Amino acid sequence: MPQPTSLLITGAYSGLGREVLRLAFQAGFDVTSLVRTPAQASELTETYPGIRCLPCDLGCAEAVSATLHELKSSYFAHVLFCAGTGQVGAFEALAPETLHTTLQVNLLSIMQMVHGLLQPDAMCPGKITLVSSLMATLPAGQAVTYAVSKAGLSHFYRSLKQAQPALPLLCLEIGAVNTPMHAKAGNTVSRRGFKSPQKMGQKIFAAMLRQHGLRTLSPEWALLRLLQRLRP
């Protein structure tokens, strides 16, 4: 009997990651989910019996190191980095700890995780998928730190792809999706036109299984990115 496909996922407690988790569970994947708190881990394992949930605060480098040690002998056919955080507002008005947390969660913890998974004594993953943002290339005056973190993530993909061309990699630069992160970030603008998290979660899941390279998952998002690159 074939073994189930294994998936390591971050950001599965809500939003896009929660939809991907639902689809992976439905498809019979062997899922390991990293969540921020033990309470979140308990809730997910109740809802999706049989998945493995590890509390890991991605805003803390020491917690990420401890989790990497725990995962050292585990192999994953897919690793999906879907967790993200951010804060909307004037850059100079943001608290210093917000700057650190945004960069740590959206970029540094991902680099730390990938670095650990690629070590000779670790089980190198089959494929790594990074969820980045159109803000990696579009101006974002009210979300400067978030945009910088996502620009760094997209550049990390490009540099890693050049350094290790044989490593299966996918980077998704997506636009606005109606997820709880916007409310947490203090975004009060209308969400009309924002994509459905269910539909985009389904697209992310399908792309994770079938696509490689740099993708946007939406024709209008691809056009926005192209127009920005053509600007003088």
PDB file of C-alpha atoms in Angstrom, residues 151-167 169-171 213-214:
ATOM      1  CA  ALA A 151      10.556  41.426  -1.394  1.00  0.00           C
ATOM      2  CA  GLY A 152      13.216  39.633   0.620  1.00  0.00           C
ATOM      3  CA  LEU A 153      11.287  36.364   0.387  1.00  0.00           C
ATOM      4  CA  SER A 154      10.935  36.605  -3.392  1.00  0.00           C
ATOM      5  CA  HIS A 155      14.631  37.451  -3.728  1.00  0.00           C
ATOM      6  CA  PHE A 156      15.461  34.525  -1.444  1.00  0.00           C
ATOM      7  CA  TYR A 157      13.597  32.281  -3.902  1.00  0.00           C
ATOM      8  CA  ARG A 158      15.503  33.672  -6.894  1.00  0.00           C
ATOM      9  CA  SER A 159      18.880  33.401  -5.197  1.00  0.00           C
ATOM     10  CA  LEU A 160      18.234  29.907  -3.838  1.00  0.00           C
ATOM     11  CA  LYS A 161      17.033  28.775  -7.270  1.00  0.00           C
ATOM     12  CA  GLN A 162      20.277  30.015  -8.798  1.00  0.00           C
ATOM     13  CA  ALA A 163      22.375  28.403  -6.065  1.00  0.00           C
ATOM     14  CA  GLN A 164      20.533  25.055  -6.204  1.00  0.00           C
ATOM     15  CA  PRO A 165      18.853  24.697  -9.622  1.00  0.00           C
ATOM     16  CA  ALA A 166      17.945  21.057  -8.977  1.00  0.00           C
ATOM     17  CA  LEU A 167      15.949  21.903  -5.826  1.00  0.00           C
ATOM     18  CA  LEU A 169      10.982  25.412  -5.687  1.00  0.00           C
ATOM     19  CA  LEU A 170       7.788  27.409  -6.144  1.00  0.00           C
ATOM     20  CA  CYS A 171       7.252  31.054  -5.173  1.00  0.00           C
ATOM     21  CA  GLY A 213       9.027  28.714 -10.623  1.00  0.00           C
ATOM     22  CA  LEU A 214       7.517  32.134  -9.892  1.00  0.00           C
TER      23      LEU A 214
END
